[in-house]
mmCIF file of C-alpha atoms in Angstrom:
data_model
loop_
_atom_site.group_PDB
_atom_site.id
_atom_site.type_symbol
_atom_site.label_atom_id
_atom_site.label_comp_id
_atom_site.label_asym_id
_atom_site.label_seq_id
_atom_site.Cartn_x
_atom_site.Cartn_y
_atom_site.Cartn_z
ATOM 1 C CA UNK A 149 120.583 142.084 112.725
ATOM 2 C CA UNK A 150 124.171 142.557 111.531
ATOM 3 C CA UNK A 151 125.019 143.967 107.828
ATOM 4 C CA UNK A 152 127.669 141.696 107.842
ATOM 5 C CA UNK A 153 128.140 139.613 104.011
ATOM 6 C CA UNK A 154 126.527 136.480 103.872
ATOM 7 C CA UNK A 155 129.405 134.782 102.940
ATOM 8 C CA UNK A 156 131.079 136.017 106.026
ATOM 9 C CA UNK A 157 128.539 135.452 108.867
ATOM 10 C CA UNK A 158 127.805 131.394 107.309
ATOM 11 C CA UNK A 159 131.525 130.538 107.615
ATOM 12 C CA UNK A 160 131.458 130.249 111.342
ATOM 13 C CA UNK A 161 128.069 128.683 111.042
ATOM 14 C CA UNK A 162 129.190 126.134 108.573
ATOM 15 C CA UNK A 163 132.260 125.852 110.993
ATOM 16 C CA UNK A 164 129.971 124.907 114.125
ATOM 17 C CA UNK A 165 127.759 122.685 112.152
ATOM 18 C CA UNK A 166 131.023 120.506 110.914
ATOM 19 C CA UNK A 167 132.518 120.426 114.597
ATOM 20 C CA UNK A 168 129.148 119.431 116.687
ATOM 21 C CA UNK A 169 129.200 115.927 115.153
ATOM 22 C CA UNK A 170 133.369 115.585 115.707
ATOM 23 C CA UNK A 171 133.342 116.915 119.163
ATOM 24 C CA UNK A 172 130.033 114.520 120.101
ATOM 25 C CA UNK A 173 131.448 111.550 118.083
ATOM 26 C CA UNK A 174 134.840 111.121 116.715
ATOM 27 C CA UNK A 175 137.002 113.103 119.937
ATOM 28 C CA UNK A 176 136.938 110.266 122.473
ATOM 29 C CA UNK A 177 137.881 107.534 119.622
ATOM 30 C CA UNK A 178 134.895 106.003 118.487
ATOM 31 C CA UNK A 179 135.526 105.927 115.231
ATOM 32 C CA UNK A 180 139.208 105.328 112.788
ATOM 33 C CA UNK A 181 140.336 107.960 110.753
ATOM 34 C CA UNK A 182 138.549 106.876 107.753
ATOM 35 C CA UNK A 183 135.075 106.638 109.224
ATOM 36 C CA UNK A 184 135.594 110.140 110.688
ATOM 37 C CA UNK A 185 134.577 112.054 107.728
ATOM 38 C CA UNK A 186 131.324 109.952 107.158
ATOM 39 C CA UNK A 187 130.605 110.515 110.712
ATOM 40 C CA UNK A 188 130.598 113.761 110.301
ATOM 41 C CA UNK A 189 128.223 114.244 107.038
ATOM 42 C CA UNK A 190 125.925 111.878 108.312
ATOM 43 C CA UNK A 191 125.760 113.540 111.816
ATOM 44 C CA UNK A 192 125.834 117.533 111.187
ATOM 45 C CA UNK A 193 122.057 117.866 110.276
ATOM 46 C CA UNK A 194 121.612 116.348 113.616
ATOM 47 C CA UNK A 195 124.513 117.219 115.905
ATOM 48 C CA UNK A 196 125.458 120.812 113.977
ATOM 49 C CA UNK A 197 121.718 121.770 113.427
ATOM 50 C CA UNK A 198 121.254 121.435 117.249
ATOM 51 C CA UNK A 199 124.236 123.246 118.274
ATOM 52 C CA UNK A 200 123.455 126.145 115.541
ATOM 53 C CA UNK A 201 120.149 126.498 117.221
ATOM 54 C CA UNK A 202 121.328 126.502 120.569
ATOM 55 C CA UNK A 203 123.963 129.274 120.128
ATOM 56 C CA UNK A 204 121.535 131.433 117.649
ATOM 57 C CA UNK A 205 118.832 131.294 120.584
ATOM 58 C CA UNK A 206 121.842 132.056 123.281
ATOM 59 C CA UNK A 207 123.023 134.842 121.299
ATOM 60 C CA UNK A 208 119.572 136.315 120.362
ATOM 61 C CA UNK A 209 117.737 136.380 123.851
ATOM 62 C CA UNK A 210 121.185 136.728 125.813
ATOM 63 C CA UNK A 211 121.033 134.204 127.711
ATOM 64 C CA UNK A 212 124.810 133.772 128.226
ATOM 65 C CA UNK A 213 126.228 130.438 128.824
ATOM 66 C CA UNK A 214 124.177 129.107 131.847
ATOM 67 C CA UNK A 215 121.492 129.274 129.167
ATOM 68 C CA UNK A 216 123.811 127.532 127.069
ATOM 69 C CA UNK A 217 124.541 124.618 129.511
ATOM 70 C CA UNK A 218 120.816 124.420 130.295
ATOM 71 C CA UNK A 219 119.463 123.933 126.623
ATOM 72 C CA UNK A 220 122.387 121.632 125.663
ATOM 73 C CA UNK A 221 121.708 119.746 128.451
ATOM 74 C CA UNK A 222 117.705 119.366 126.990
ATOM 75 C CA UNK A 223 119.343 118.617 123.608
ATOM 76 C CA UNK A 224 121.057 115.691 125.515
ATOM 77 C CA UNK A 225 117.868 114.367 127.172
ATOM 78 C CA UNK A 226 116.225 114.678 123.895
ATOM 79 C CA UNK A 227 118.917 112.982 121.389
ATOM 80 C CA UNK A 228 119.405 109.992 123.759
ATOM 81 C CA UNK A 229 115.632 109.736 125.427
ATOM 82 C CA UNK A 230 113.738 110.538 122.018
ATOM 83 C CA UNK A 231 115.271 110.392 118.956
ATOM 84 C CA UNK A 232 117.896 107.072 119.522
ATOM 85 C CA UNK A 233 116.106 106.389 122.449
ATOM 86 C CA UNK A 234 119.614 104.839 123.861
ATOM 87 C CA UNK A 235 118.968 105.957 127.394
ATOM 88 C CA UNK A 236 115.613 103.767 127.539
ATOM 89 C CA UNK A 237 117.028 100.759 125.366
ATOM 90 C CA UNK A 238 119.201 98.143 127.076
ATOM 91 C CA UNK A 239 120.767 96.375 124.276
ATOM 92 C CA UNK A 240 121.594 99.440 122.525
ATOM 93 C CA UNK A 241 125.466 98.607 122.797
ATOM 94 C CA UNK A 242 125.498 95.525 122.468
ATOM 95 C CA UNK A 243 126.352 95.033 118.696
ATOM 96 C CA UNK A 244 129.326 97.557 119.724
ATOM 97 C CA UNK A 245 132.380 96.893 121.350
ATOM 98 C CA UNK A 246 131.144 98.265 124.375
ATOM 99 C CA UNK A 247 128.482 95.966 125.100
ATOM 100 C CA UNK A 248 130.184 94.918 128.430
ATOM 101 C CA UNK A 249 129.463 98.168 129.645
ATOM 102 C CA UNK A 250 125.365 96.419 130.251
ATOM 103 C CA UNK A 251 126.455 95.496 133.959
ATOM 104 C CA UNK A 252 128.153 98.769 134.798
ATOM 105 C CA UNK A 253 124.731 100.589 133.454
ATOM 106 C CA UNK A 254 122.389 97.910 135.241
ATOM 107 C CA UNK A 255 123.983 98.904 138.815
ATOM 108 C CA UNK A 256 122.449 102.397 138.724
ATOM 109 C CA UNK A 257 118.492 101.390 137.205
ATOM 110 C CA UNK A 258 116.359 103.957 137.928
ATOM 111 C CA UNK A 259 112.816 102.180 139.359
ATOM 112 C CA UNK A 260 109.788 102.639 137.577
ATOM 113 C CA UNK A 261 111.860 104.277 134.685
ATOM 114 C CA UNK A 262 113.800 101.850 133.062
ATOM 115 C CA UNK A 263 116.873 103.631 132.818
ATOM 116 C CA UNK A 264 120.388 103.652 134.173
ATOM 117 C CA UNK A 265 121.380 106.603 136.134
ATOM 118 C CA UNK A 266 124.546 105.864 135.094
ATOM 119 C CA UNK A 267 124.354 105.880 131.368
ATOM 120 C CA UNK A 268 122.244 109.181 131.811
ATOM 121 C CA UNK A 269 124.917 110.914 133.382
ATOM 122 C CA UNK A 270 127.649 109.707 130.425
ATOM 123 C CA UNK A 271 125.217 110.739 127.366
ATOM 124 C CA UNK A 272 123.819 113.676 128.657
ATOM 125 C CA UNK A 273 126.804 114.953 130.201
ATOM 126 C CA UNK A 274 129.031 114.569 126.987
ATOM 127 C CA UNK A 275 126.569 115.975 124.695
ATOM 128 C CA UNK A 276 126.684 119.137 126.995
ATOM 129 C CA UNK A 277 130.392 118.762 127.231
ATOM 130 C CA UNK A 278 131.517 117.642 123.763
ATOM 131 C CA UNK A 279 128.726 118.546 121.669
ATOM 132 C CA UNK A 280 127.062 121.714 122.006
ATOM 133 C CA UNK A 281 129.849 124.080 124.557
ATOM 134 C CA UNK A 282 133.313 122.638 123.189
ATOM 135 C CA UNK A 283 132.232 123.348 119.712
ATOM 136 C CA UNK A 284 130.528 126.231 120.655
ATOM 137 C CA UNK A 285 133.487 127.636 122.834
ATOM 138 C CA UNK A 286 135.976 126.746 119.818
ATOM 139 C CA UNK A 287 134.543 128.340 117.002
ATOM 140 C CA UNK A 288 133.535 131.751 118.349
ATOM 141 C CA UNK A 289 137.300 131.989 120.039
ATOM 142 C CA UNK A 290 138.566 132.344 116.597
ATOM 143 C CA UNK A 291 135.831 135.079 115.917
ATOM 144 C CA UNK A 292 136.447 139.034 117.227
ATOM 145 C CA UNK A 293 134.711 140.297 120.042
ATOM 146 C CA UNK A 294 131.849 141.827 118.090
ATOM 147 C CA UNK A 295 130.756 138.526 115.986
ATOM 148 C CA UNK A 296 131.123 135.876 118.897
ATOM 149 C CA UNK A 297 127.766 137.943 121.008
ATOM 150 C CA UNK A 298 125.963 138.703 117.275
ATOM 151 C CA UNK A 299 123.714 136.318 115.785
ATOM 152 C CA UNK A 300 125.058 134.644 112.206
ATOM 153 C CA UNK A 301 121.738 133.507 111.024
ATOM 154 C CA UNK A 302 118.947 135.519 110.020
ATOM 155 C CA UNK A 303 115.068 134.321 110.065
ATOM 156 C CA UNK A 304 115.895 131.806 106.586
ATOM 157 C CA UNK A 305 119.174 130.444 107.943
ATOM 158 C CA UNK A 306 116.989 129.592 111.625
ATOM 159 C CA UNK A 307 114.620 127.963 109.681
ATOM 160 C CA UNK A 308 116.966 125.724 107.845
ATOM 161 C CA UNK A 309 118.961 124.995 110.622
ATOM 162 C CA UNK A 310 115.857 123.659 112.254
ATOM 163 C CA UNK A 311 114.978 121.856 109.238
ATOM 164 C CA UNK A 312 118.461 120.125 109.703
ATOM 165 C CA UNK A 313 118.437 119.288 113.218
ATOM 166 C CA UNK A 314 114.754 118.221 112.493
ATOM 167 C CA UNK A 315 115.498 116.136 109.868
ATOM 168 C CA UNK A 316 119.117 114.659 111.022
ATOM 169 C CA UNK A 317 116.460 113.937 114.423
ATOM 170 C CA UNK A 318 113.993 111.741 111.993
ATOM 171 C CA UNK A 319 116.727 110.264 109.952
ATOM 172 C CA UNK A 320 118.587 108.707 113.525
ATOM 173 C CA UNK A 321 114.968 107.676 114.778
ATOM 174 C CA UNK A 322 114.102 105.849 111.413
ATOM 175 C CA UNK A 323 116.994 104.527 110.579
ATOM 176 C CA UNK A 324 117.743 100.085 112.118
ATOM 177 C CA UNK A 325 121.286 102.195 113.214
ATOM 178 C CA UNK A 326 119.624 105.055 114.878
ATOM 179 C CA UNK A 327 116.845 103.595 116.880
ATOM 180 C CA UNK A 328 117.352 99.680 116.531
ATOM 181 C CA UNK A 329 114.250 99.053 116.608
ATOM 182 C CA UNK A 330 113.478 99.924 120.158
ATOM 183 C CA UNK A 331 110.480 102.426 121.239
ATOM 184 C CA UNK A 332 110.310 103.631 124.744
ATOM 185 C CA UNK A 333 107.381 103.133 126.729
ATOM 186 C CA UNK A 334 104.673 106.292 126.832
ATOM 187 C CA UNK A 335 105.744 106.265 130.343
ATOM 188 C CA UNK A 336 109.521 106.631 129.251
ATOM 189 C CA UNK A 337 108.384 108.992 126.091
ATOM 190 C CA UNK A 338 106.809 111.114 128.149
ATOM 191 C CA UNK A 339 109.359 111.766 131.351
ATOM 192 C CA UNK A 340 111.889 112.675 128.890
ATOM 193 C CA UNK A 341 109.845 115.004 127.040
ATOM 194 C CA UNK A 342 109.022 116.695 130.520
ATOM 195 C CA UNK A 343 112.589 116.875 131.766
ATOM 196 C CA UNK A 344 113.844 118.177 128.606
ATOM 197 C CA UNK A 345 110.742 120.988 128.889
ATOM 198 C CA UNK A 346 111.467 121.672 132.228
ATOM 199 C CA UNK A 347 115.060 122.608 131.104
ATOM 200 C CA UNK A 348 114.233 124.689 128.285
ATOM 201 C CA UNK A 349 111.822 126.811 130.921
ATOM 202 C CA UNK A 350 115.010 126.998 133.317
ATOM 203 C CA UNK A 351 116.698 128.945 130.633
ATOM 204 C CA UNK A 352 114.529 131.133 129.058
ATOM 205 C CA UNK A 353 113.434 133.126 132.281
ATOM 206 C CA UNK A 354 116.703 134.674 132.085
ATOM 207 C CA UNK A 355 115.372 136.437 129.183
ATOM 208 C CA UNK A 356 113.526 139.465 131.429
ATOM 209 C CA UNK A 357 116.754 139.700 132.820
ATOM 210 C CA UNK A 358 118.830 140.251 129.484
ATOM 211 C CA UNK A 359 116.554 142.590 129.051
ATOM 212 C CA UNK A 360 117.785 144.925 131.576
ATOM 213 C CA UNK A 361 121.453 143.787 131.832
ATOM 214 C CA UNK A 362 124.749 144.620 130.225
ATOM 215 C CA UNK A 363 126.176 141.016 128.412
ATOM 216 C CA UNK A 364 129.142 140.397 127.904
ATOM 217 C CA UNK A 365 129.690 137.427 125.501
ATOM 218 C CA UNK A 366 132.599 136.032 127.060
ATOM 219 C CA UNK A 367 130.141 136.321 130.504
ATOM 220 C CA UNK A 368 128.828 133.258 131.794
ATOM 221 C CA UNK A 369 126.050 135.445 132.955
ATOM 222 C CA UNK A 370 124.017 138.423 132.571
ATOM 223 C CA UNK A 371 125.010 141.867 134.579
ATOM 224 C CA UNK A 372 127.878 143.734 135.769
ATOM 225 C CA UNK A 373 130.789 142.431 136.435
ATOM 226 C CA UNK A 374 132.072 142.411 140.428
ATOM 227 C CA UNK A 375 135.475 144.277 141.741
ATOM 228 C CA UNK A 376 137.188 140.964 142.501
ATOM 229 C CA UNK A 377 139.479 139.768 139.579
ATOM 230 C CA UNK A 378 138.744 136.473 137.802
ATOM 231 C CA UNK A 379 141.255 133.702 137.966
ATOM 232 C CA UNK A 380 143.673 132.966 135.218
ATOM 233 C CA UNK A 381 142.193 131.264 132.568
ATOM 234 C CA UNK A 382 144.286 128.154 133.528
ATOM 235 C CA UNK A 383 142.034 127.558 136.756
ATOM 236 C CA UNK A 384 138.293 127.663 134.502
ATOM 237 C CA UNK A 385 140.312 124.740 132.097
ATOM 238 C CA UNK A 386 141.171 122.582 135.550
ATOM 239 C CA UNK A 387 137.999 122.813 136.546
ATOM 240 C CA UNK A 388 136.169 121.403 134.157
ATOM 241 C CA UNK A 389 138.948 118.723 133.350
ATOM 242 C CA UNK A 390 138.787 117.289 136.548
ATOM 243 C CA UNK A 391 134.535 117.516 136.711
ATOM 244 C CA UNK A 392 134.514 116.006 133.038
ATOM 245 C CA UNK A 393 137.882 113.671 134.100
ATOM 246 C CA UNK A 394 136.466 112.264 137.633
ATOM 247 C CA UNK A 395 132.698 111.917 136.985
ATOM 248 C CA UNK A 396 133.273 108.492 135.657
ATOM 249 C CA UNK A 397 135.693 107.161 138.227
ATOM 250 C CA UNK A 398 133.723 105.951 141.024
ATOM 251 C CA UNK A 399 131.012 103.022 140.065
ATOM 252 C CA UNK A 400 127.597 102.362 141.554
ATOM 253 C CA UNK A 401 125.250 105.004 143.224
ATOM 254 C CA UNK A 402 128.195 106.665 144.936
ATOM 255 C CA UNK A 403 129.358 107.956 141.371
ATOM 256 C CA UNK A 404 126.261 109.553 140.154
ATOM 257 C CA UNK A 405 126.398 111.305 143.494
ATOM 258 C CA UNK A 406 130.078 112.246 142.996
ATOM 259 C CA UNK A 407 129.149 113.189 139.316
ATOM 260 C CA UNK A 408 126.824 115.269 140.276
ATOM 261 C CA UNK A 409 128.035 117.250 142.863
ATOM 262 C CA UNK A 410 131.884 117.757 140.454
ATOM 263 C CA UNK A 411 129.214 118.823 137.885
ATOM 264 C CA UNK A 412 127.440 121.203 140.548
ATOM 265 C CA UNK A 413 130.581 122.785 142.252
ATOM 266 C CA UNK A 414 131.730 123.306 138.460
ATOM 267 C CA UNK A 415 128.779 125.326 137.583
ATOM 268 C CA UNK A 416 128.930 127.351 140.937
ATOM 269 C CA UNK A 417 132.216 128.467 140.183
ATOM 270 C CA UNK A 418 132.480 129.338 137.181
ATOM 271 C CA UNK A 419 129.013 131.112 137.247
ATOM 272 C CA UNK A 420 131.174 132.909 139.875
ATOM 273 C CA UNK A 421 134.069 133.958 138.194
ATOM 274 C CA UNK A 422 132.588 135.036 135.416
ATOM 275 C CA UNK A 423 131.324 137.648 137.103
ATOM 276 C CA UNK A 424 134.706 138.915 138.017
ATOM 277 C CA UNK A 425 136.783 141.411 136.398
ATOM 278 C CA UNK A 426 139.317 140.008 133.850
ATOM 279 C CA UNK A 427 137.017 136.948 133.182
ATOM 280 C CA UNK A 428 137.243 136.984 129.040
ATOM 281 C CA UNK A 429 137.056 134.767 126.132
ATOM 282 C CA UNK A 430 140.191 133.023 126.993
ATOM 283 C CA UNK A 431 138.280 131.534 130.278
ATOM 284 C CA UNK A 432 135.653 130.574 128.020
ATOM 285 C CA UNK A 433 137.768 128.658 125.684
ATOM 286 C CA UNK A 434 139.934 127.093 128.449
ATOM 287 C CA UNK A 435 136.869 125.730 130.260
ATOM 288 C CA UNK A 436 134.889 124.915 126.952
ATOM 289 C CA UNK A 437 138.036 122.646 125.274
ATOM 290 C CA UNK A 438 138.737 120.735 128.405
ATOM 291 C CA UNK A 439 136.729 118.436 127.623
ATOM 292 C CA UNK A 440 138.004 117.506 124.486
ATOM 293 C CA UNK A 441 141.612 117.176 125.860
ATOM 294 C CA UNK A 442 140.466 115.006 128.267
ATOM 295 C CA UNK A 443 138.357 113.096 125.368
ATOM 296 C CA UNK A 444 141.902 112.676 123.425
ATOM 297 C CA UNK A 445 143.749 111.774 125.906
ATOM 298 C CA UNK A 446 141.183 108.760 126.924
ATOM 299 C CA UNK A 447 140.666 108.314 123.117
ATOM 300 C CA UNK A 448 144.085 105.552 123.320
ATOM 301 C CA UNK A 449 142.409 103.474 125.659
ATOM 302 C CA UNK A 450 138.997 103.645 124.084
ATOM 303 C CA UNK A 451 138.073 101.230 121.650
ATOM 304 C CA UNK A 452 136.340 101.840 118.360
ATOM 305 C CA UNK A 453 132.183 100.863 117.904
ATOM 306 C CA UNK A 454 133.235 98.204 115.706
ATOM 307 C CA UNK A 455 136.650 96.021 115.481
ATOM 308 C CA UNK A 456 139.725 97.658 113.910
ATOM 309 C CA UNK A 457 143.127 97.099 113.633
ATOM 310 C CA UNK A 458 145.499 97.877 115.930
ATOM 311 C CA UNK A 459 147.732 100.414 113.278
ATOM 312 C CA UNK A 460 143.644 101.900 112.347
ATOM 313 C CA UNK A 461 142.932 102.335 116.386
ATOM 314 C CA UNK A 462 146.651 103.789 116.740
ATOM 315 C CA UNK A 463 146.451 106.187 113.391
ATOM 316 C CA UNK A 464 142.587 106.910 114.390
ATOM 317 C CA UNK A 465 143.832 108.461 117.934
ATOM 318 C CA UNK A 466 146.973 110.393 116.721
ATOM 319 C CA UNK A 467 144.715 111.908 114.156
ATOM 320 C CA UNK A 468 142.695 112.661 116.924
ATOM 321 C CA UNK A 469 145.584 114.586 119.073
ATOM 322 C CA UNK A 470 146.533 116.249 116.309
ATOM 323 C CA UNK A 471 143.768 117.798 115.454
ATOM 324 C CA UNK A 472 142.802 118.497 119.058
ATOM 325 C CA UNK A 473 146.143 120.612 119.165
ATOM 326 C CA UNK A 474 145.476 122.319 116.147
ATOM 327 C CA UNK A 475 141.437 123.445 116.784
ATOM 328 C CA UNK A 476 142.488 124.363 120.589
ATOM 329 C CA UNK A 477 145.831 125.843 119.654
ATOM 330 C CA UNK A 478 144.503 127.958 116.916
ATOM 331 C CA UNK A 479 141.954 129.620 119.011
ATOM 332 C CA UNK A 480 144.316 130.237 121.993
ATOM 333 C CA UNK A 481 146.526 131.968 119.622
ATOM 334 C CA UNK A 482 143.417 134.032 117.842
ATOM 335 C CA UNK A 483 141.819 134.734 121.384
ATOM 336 C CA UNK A 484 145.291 136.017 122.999
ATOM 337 C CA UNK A 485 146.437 137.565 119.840
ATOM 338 C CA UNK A 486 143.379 139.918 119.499
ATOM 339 C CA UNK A 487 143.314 140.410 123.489
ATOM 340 C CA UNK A 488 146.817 141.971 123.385
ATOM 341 C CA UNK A 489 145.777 143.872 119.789
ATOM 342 C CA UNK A 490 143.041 145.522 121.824
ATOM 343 C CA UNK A 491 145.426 146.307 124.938
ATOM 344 C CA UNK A 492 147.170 148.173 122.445
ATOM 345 C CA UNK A 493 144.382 149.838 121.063
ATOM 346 C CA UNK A 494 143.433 151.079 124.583
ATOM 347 C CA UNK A 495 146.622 152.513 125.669
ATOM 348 C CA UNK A 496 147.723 154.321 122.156
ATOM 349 C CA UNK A 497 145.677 157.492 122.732
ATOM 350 C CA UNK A 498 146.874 157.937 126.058
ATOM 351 C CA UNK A 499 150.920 157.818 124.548
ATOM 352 C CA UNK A 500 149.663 160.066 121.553
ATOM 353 C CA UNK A 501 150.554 163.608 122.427
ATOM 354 C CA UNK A 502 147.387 165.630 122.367
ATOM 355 C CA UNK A 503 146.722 167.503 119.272
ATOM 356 C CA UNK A 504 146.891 171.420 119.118
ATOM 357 C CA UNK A 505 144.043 173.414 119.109
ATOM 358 C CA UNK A 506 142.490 174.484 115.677
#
């Protein structure tokens, strides 16, 4: 465990557990500028505590980012198959303003299950998107190389972020907002629990190999890295913006298959180049905040959850941009500042003349 000051290793946690809940919620326009901060408070137990645990267990057990992806992707089958139970409840948008999505969601029901393929692939996907890797990606780009693969919580700080997410969980189930009201069936209860288990086992075997593997933190996986050099950072953004961008695009059965198999070519190659030489934080952060450009871009023709005002919609999604522009900016300018600090740092004993003997 790092000696690091308290003070110092919480920032970046208290960072990632303000950004979860504005990445999952606020990003894509769901909510005006003044309902953003609310949001926000009322979501990071929930939202922040998840992602906190997520990255802590990453970073402890080295799992690198297909671990990442994997246990996000249970957080997602959890949050919308347990807690709000959205992915089970077919009204659950229909005191929203996007309650005529129903018939686009009823064209892709899953038999036996109750639940539209189609809504699965939209709320899981964007809480591994938006959620758990943007904010993840985000925050530890404006971290040095040493703190983004160290843990910032010790044993007290685990417990209370599970305590949060925990709590946030129970708060969203009990609450007539949360839930509305709706349980799942056992039968419904129970697949969800087993998919989400299932992924959680998918991740965690990569622990044995950790064990015997250099990690890189910028590495989407464990081990060394190939001879081949990794694409420019551009390429990992693209990637994922047209995946995140195009999985929505074609309706009906054909676009969960098209979904799918953008979501499984992304994973392929960037599992890939990661494995390259040159692949570094700044592919990390490309691919991670693609999303959420894509997010505020789509945020001006996204309306709210509830009626507002044209000038609050308009104001809402500038605010949005903005502060896209800023988070992404900032850690493209930390990320490349520090990579060219430490080019530096590498060549200046080589132009130092050699020092004379004693």
């Amino acid at each position: 465990m790092t000696t690091e000051p308290l003070r110092r290793r919480l920032a970046p946690a208290v960072a990632l557990l303000l950004l979860a809940p504005w990445t999952a919620e606020c990003s894509w326009g769901g909510f005006t500028l003044a309902g953003m901060p609310f949001v926000v408070l009322v979501l990071a137990p929930m939202y922040g505590g998840a992602a906190l645990l997520i990255r802590e267990t990453a970073r402890r057990l080295g799992l690198g980012w297909p671990g990442i992806v994997l246990l996000a992707t249970a957080f997602g089958v959890v949050q919308a198959g347990l807690v709000d139970q959205s992915l089970f409840n077919p009204d659950y948008l229909d005191d929203t303003q996007f309650a005529d999505a129903r018939a686009v969601a009823e064209a892709t029901l899953v038999p036996g299950l109750g639940f539209s393929a189609r809504q699965a692939v939209d709320y899981v996907g964007n809480h591994v998107a938006l959620t758990i890797c943007a904010s993840i990606a985000l925050v530890e780009s404006y971290l040095g190389v040493g703190r983004r693969s160290r843990p910032w919580l010790g044993r007290p700080g685990l417990v209370v972020a599970a305590l949060l997410w925990l709590g946030g969980s129970l708060l969203v189930f009990a609450d007539d907002g949360g839930r509305k009201g709706f349980l799942a069936s056992p039968v419904q209860l129970t697949f969800a629990a087993g998919v989400a288990l299932a992924l959680i086992a998918a991740a965690l075997p990569r622990v044995g190999r950790a064990a015997d593997a250099r990690i890189d933190p910028a590495a989407g996986t464990p081990g060394d890295r190939t001879a081949r050099t990794a694409p420019r950072p551009v390429w990992a953004g693209l990637v994922v913006l047209v995946a995140y961008a195009g999985a929505g695009t074609v309706p009906g059965w054909t676009g969960i298959g098209v979904a799918l198999a953008l979501a499984v070519v992304t994973a392929a190659l960037l599992t890939r180049w990661s494995r390259r030489a040159g692949w570094g934080q700044r592919h990390v952060l490309a691919a991670g905040s693609a999303a959420v450009v894509v997010a505020a871009v789509f945020a001006y023709d996204v309306p709210t959850y509830t009626p507002a005002g044209p000038a609050a919609d308009l104001v809402g999604d500038v605010a949005i941009s903005v502060l896209v522009l800023l988070l992404v900016g900032g850690a493209w300018w930390r990320v490349s500042g520090r990579a060219a600090r430490d080019r530096r740092r590498a060549a200046a004993p080589a132009d130092r003349p050699a020092s004379p003997p004693a």
